[in-house]
XYZ file of C-alpha atoms in Angstrom:
571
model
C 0.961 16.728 -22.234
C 2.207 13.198 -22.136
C 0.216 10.194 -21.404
C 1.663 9.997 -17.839
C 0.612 13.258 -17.364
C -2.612 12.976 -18.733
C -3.295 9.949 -16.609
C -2.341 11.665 -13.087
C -3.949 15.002 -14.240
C -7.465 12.337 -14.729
C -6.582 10.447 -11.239
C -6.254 14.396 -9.408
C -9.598 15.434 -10.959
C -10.855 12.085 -10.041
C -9.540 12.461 -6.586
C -10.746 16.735 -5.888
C -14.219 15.691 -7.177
C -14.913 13.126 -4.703
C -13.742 14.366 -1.680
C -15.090 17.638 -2.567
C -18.843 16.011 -3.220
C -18.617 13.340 -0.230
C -18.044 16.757 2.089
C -21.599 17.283 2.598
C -22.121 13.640 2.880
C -20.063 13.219 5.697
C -21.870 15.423 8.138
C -24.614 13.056 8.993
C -21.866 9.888 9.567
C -18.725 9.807 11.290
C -15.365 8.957 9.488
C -15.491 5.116 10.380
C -19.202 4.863 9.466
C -18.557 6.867 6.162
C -15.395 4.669 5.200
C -17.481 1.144 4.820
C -20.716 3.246 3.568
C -18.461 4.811 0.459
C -16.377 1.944 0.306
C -19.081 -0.342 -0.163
C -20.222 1.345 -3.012
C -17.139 1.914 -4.418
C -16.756 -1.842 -4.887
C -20.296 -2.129 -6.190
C -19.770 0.188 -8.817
C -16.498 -1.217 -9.723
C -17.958 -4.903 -9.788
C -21.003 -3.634 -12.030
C -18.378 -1.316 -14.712
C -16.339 -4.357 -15.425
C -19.429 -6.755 -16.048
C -20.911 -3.975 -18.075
C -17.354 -3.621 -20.236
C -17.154 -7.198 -20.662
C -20.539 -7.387 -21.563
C -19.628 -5.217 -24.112
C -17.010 -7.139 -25.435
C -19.397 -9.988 -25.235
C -21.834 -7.906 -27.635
C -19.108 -7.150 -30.161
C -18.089 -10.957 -30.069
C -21.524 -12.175 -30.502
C -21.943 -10.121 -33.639
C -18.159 -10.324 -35.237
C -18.184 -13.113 -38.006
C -14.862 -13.788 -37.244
C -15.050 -15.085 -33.410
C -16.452 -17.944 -32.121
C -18.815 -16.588 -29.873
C -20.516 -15.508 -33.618
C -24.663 -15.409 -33.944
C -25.390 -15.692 -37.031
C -28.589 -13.781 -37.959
C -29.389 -16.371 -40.631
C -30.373 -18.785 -37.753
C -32.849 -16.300 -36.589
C -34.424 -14.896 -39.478
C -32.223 -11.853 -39.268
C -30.682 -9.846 -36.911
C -33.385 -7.497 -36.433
C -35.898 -10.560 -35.537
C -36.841 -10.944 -31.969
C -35.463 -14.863 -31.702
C -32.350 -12.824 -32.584
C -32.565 -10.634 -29.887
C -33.529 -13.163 -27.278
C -30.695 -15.431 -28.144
C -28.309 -12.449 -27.801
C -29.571 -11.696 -24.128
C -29.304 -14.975 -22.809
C -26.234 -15.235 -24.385
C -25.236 -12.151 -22.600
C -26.513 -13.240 -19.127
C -24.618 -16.870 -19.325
C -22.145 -16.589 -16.243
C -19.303 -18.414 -17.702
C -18.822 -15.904 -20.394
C -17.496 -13.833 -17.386
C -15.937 -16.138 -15.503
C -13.534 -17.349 -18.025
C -12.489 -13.637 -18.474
C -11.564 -13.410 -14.262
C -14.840 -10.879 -14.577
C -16.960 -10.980 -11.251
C -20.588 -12.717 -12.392
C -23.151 -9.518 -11.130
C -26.190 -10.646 -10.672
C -28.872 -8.214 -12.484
C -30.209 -6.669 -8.627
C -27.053 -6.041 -8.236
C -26.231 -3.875 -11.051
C -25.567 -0.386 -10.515
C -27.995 0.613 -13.101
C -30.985 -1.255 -10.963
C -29.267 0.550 -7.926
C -29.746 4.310 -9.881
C -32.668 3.266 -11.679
C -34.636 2.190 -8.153
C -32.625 3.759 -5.381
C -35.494 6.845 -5.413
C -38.356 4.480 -6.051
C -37.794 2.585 -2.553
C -37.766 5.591 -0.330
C -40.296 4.746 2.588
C -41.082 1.147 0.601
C -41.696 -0.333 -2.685
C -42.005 -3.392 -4.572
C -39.587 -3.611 -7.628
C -40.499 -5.685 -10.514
C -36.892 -7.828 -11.177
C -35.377 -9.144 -14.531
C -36.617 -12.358 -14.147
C -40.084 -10.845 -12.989
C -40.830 -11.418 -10.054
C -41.329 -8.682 -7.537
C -39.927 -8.207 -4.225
C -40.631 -5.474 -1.571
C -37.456 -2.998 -0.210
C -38.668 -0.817 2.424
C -35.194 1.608 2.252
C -32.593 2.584 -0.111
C -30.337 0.697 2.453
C -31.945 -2.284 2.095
C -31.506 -2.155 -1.701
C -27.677 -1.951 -0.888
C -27.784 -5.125 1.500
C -29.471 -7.122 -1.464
C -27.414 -6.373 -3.757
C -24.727 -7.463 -1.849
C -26.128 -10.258 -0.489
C -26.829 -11.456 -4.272
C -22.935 -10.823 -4.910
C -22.239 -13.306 -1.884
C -24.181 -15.715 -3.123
C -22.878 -15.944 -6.629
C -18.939 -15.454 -5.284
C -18.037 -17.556 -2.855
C -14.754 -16.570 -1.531
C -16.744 -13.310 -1.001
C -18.610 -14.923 1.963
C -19.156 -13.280 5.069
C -15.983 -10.335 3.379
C -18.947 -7.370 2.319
C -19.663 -5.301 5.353
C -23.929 -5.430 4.719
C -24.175 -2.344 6.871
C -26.497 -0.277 4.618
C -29.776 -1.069 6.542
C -28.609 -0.104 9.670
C -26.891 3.284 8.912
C -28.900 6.518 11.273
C -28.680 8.724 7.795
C -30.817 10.324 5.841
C -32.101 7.894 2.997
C -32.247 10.760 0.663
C -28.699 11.222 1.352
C -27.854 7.594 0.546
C -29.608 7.608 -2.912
C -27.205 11.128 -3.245
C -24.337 9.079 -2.127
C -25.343 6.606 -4.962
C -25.289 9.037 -7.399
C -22.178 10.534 -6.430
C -20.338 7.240 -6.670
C -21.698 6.448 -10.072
C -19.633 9.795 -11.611
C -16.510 7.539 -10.805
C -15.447 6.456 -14.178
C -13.635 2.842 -14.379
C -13.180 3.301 -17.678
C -9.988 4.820 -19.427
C -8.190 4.708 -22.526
C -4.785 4.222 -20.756
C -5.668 3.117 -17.036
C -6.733 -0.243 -16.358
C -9.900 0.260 -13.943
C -8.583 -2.294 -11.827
C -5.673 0.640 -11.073
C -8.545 3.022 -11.128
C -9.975 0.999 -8.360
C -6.858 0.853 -6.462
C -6.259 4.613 -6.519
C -9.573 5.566 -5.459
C -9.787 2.706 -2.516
C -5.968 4.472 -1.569
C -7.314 7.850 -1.739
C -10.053 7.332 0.407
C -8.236 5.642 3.146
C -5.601 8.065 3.095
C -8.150 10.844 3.875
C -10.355 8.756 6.201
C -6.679 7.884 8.147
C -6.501 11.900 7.881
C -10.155 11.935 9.537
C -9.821 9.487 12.076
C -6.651 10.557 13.309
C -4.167 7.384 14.733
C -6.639 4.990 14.782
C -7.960 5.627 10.781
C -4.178 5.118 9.972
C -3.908 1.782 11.271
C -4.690 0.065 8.176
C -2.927 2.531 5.801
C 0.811 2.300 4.346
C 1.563 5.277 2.494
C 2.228 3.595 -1.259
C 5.704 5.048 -1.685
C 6.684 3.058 1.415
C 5.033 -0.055 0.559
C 6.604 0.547 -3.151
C 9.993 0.631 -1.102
C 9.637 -2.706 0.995
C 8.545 -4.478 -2.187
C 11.256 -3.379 -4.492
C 14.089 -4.113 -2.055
C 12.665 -7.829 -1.852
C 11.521 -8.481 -4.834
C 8.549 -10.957 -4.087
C 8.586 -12.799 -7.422
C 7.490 -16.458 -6.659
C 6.919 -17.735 -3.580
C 4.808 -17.434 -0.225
C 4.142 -13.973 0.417
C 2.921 -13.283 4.362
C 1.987 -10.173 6.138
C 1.203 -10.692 9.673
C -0.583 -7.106 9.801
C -2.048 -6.910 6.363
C -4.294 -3.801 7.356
C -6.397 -2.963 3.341
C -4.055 -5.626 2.187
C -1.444 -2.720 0.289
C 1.675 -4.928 0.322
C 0.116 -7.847 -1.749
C -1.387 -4.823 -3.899
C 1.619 -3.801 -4.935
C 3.840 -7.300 -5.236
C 1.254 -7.485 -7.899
C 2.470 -4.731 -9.631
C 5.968 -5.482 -8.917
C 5.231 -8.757 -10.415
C 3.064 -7.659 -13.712
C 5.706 -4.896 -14.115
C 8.477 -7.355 -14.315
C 6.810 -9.970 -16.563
C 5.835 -12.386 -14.165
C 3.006 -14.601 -13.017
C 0.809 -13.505 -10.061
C 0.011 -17.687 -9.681
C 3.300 -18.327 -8.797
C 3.038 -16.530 -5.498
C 1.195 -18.034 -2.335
C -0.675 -15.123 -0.329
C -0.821 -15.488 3.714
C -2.284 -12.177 5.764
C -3.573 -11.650 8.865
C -5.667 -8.802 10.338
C -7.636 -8.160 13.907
C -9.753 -5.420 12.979
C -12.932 -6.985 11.248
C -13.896 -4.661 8.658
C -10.177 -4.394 7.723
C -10.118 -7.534 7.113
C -13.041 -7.501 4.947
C -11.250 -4.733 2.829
C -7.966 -6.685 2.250
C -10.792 -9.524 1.055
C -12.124 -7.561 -1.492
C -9.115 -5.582 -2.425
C -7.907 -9.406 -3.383
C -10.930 -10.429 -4.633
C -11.224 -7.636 -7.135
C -7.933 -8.243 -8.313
C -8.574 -12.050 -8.818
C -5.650 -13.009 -6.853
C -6.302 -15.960 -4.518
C -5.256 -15.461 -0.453
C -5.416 -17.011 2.902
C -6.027 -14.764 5.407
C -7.401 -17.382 7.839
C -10.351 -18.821 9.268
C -11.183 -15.413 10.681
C -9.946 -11.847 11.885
C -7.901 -12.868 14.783
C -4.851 -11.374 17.242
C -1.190 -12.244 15.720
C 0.065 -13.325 18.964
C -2.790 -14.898 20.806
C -4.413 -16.433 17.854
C -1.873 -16.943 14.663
C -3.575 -18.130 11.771
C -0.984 -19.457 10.086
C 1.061 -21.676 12.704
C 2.930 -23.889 10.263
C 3.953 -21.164 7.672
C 7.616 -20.369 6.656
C 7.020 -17.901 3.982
C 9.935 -16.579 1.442
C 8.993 -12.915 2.205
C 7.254 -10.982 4.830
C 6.344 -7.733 4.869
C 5.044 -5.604 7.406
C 3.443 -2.137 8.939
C 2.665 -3.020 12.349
C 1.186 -0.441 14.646
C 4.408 1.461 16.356
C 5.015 0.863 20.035
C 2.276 -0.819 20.493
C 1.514 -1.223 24.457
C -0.056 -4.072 26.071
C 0.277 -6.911 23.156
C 1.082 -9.834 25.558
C -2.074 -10.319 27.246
C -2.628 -14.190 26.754
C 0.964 -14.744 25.494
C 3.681 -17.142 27.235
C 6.952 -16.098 28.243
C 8.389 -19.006 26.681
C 6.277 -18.723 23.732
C 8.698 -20.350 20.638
C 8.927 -17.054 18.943
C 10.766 -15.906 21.436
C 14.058 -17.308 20.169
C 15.883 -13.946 20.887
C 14.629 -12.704 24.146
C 11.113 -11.951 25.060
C 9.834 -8.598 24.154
C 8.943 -6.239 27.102
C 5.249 -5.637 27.831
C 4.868 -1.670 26.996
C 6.236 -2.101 23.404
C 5.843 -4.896 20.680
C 8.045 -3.497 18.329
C 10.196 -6.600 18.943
C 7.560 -9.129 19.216
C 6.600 -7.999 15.657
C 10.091 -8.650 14.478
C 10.660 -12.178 16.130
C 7.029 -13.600 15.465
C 8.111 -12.626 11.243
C 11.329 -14.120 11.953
C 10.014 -17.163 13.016
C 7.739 -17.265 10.219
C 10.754 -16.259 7.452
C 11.989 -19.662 5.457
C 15.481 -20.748 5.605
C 16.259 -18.530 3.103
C 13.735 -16.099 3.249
C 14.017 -12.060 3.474
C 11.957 -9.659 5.539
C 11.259 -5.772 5.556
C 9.580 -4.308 8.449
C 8.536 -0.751 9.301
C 9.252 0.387 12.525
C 9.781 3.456 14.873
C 13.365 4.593 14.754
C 13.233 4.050 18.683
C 13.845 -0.265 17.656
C 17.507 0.840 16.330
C 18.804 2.034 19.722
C 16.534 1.705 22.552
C 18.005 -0.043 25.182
C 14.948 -0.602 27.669
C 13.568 -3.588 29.415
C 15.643 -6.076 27.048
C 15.497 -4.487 23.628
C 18.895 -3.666 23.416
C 19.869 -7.453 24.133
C 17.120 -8.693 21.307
C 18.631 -6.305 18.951
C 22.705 -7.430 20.112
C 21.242 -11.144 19.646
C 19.847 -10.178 15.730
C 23.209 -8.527 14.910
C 25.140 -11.433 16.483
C 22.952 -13.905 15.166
C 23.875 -12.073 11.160
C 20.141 -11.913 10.766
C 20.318 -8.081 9.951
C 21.013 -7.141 6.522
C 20.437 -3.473 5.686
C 18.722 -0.495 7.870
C 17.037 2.173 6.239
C 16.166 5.496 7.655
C 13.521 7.059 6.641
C 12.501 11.201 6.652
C 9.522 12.607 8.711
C 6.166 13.605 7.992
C 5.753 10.509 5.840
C 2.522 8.855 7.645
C -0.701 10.709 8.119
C -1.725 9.557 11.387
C 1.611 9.697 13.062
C 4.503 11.994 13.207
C 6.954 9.593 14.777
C 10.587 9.092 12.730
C 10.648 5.627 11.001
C 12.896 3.272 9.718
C 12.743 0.096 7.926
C 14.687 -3.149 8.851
C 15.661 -5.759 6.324
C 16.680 -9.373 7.739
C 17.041 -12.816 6.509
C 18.388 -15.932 7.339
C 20.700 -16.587 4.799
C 23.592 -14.142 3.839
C 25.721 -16.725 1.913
C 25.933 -16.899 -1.995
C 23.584 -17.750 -3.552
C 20.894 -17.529 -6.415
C 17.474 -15.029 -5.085
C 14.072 -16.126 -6.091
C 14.496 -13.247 -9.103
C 17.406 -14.955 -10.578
C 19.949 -12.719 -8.970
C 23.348 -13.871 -8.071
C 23.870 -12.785 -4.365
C 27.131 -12.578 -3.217
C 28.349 -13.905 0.440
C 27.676 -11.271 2.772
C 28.194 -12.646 5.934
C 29.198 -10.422 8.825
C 28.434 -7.303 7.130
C 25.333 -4.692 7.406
C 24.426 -2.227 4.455
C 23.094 1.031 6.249
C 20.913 3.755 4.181
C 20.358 7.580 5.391
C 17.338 8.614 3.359
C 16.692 11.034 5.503
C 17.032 13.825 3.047
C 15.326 12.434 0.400
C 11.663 13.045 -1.080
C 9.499 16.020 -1.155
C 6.925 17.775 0.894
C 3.630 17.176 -1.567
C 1.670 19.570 0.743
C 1.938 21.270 4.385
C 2.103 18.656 6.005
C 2.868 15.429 3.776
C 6.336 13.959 2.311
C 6.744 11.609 -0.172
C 9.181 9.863 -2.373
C 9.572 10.362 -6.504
C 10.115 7.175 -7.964
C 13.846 8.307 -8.315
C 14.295 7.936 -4.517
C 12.587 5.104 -4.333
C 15.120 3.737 -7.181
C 18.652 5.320 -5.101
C 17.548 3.091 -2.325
C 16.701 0.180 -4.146
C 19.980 0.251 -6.437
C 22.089 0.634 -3.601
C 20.187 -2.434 -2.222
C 20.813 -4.788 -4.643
C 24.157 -3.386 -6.152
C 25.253 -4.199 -2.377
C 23.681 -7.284 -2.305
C 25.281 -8.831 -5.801
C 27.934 -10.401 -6.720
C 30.073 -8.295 -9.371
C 28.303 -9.855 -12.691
C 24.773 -9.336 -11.300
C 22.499 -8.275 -13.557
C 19.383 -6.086 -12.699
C 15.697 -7.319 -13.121
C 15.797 -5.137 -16.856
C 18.659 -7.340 -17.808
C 21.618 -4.815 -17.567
C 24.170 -4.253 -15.358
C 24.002 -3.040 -12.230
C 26.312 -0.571 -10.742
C 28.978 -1.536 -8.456
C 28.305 -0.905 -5.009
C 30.241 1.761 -3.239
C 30.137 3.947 0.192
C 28.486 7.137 -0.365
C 29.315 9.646 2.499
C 26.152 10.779 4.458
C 23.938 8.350 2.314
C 25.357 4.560 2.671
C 27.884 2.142 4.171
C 28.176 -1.262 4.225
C 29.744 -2.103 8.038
C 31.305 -5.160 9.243
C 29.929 -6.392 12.547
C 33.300 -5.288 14.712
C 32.469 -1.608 13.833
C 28.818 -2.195 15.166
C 29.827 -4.152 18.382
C 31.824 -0.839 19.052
C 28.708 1.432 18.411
C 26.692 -1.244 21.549
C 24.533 -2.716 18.365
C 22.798 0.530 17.797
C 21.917 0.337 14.629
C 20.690 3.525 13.483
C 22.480 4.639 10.172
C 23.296 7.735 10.773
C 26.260 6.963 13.178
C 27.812 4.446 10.261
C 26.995 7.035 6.798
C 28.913 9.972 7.716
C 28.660 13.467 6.562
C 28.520 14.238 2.787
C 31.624 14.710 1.775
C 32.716 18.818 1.073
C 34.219 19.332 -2.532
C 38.229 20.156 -1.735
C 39.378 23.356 -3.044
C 42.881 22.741 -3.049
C 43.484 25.191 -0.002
C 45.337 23.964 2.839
C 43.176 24.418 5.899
C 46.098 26.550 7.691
C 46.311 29.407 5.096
C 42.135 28.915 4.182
C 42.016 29.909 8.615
C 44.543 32.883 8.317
C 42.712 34.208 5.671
C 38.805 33.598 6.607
C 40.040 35.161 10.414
C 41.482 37.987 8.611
C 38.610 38.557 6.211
C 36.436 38.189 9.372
C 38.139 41.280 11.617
C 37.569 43.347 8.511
C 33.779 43.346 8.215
C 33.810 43.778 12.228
C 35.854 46.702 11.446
C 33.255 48.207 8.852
C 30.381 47.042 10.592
C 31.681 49.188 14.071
C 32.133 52.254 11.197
C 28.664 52.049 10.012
C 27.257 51.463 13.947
C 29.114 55.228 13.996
C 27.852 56.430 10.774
C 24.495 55.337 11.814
C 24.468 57.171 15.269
C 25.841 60.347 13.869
C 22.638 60.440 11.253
C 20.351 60.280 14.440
C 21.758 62.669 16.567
C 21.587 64.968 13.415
C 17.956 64.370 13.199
C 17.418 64.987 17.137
C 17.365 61.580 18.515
C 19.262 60.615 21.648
C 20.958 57.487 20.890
């Protein structure tokens, strides 16, 4: 088996056990409850694995003769002397060690071994003895959550006010917690060949893919499925630069530009993050899911509404990326009609599908690029205005490529998708990766990818990484100028018209279509392999082939009858 196999074969275990175990757990919570109760301690345990593993590092440095961090047992009348030993723990415990590593600082009652060790102990009350000895009284296994979080705040400031300290509170069973606690502490964030940081990151996807699954629409409102996010962030490439989502939900686009960027040898400092989120405790996710990764944000002073309270007024960011909620009714409430995002016609009241797309447009640099996900209903629909937004973007050459997507990719929706790429600037030019982009000015690249991925169960699709790399190729191949050269350093191929999957279309052909933009009226049908037969001869001889199976089909009707009636049927 090789090591990529090995790995998802470890992340499917991971993934069976969990769920599996947490399905007794969940009967005393409801899914919203149970997502910030597991996902709390999810990040606990995370937190207290990577102090413990660079702890150990710490250890092995301490005692290496070689390293600087070196103790030499000769100062402490050998290494089996308890000066020795004391020296080594306080070494251990010294916060900068940690720091200087990007390793969150966990303070010792915050350690999941104190949680395990106690988390029985302060059923109905106790007082715990703590490392520094003093004692302090818990009177529930919730409360010894809430501390430990609380310490976590107070050592990790851009934490504050981000954990959701809900543990006290929670109507459940406190034996079921401590359960809970020992459940969580079988996840293993340490692997020979996965970082735990992606260990993290599959686990926190998991769960919010199931809990989306749980809560129905609502639970999805935060979750991107990663092959789609994986999509948008390829096609743009976020390299350097601000980065801006105006509904961040978890926080899975900047996830994944920092894979995009670690993947392609770059540095995560020289990209600015900007987010925004309503939803409170979504917002606290995102925080952590940056925190974690030691990747430094802005997602505002607060949780706040994108179009009644924007966070981040003043920004022009070099990509934006996006997953609003589709068709969302009602978003106007508090917002002018002459409200400056509005540059292409004010979006009607029952659907802010293109109030999303102006408000990111307004927020795109001069020669920024966007990719938005939206319901296929923004490529065509002509009601209350939308059609004359949409004319204004195509007129305006703000569009640059459409993708449609296939069904059945979202959990908590089943309506068609499609993705729209814009920016402000089709002229040549260099992109923030270094690419040479050629002048496409009046000229749309449409993508079917209708047909593409694979149904991972009953009621799921998803894209292979080969999809994901058709789309992207075609993209940038498109995109380039004829000596472009791909991220890797080769060559790209040169772009070309594929029948029923792409087209690049000049802006008379779409003025003809009324600015509908939806790909499949531009891509075509695949393209049938000729077999040299000229289609009057292949007719005379498919009709002719076609009145001879009529012929033996009446004869066998006959035969068929005659059997009956031999057996005594009437037919």
């Amino acid at each position: 088996m090789t090591e990529i196999n090995e790995n998802q074969q470890f992340l499917t275990d991971l993934e069976k056990k969990l769920w599996n175990a947490a399905d007794k757990l969940r009967s005393t919570l409801d899914a919203s409850q149970y997502k910030h109760t597991v996902l709390g301690l999810v990040f606990l345990k995370y937190v207290s694995d990577s102090f413990y593993i660079r702890q150990d590092q710490l250890k092995a440095q301490f005692q290496d003769p070689e390293h600087d961090y070196y103790l030499d047992p000769e100062d402490f009348d050998g290494a089996d002397s308890e000066e020795y030993q004391q020296e080594l723990n306080t070494e251990l415990e010294e916060r900068d060690y940690y720091t200087e590593a990007n390793v969150f600082w966990v303070p010792q009652q915050a350690r999941w071994k104190f949680l395990q060790d106690n988390n029985k102990t302060v059923i109905g009350g106790a007082e715990i003895t703590l490392a520094d000895g003093t004692k302090k009284k818990f009177s529930s296994i919730g409360h010894l959550i809430d501390n430990a979080l609380d310490a976590i705040e107070a050592v990790n400031p851009k934490l504050k006010g981000v954990l959701n300290k809900l543990y006290t509170r929670l109507q459940i069973d406190q034996t079921k917690l401590g359960e809970l606690i020992d459940l969580v502490a079988t996840i293993p964030f340490k692997h020979q060949s996965l970082d735990s940081k992606d260990i993290l990151g599959h686990v926190y996807e998991y769960f919010l893919g199931q809990f989306a699954l749980a809560e129905g629409k609502k639970g999805g409102q935060y979750y991107t499925p990663k092959s789609i996010v994986s999509l948008i962030v390829q096609m743009l490439e976020p390299f350097k630069g601000r980065v801006y989502d105006p509904a961040m939900g978890s926080g899975g686009f900047f996830v994944q530009s920092e894979h995009f960027i670690k993947a392609h040898k770059g540095r995560i400092g020289e990209v600015s993050i900007y987010g925004q989120e309503y939803n409170h405790t979504t917002w606290q996710l995102a925080a952590m899911n940056m925190v974690i990764r030691g990747i430094d944000f802005n997602f505002g002073k607060e949780p706040a509404n994108t179009y009644t309270n924007d966070q981040h007024p003043d920004l022009r960011a070099d990509f934006v990326m996006a997953n609003p909620p589709f068709n969302m009714k009602e978003w106007d409430t508090g917002v002018k009609d002459d409200d400056p995002r509005w540059v292409y016609g004010k979006p009607p009241s029952g659907n802010a599908n293109f109030a999303w797309l102006q408000h990111m447009l307004y927020h795109l640099a001069p020669n920024g690029s966007l990719g938005l996900l939206l319901a296929n209903g923004s490529m065509s629909s002509n009601t209350k205005g939308e059609g004359d937004i949409r004319k204004a973007l195509v007129e305006n050459d703000l569009v640059e490529c459409m993708v449609a997507l296939p069904g059945q990719l979202f959990t908590n929706t089943q309506i068609p998708a499609c993705i729209w790429f814009l920016t402000k600037n089709k002229g040549e030019r260099t992109s923030a990766t270094g690419r040479k982009l050629r002048d496409r000015k009046g000229e749309v690249l449409f993508i079917d990818a209708r047909n593409l991925g694979y149904m991972k169960d009953r009621v799921l699709r998803d894209f292979t990484q080969d999809d994901l790399n058709q789309v992207t190729e075609t993209f940038h191949a498109w995109q380039c100028s004829p000596d472009c050269h791909s991220r890797e350093g080769g060559n790209l191929l040169e772009y070309a018209d594929e029948p029923g999957f792409c087209k690049s279309v000049k802006l008379p052909e779409i003025q003809k279509h009324d600015h509908v933009l939806t790909p499949g009226r531009y891509v075509g049908a695949v393209a049938e392999e000729d077999d040299g037969e000229p289609f009057a001869e292949k007719m005379a001889r498919l009709t002719s082939q076609l009145k001879t199976q009529f012929k033996e089909s009446d004869r066998l009707e006959a035969e068929i009858k005659n059997n009956l009636a031999g057996l005594g049927y009437d037919v």
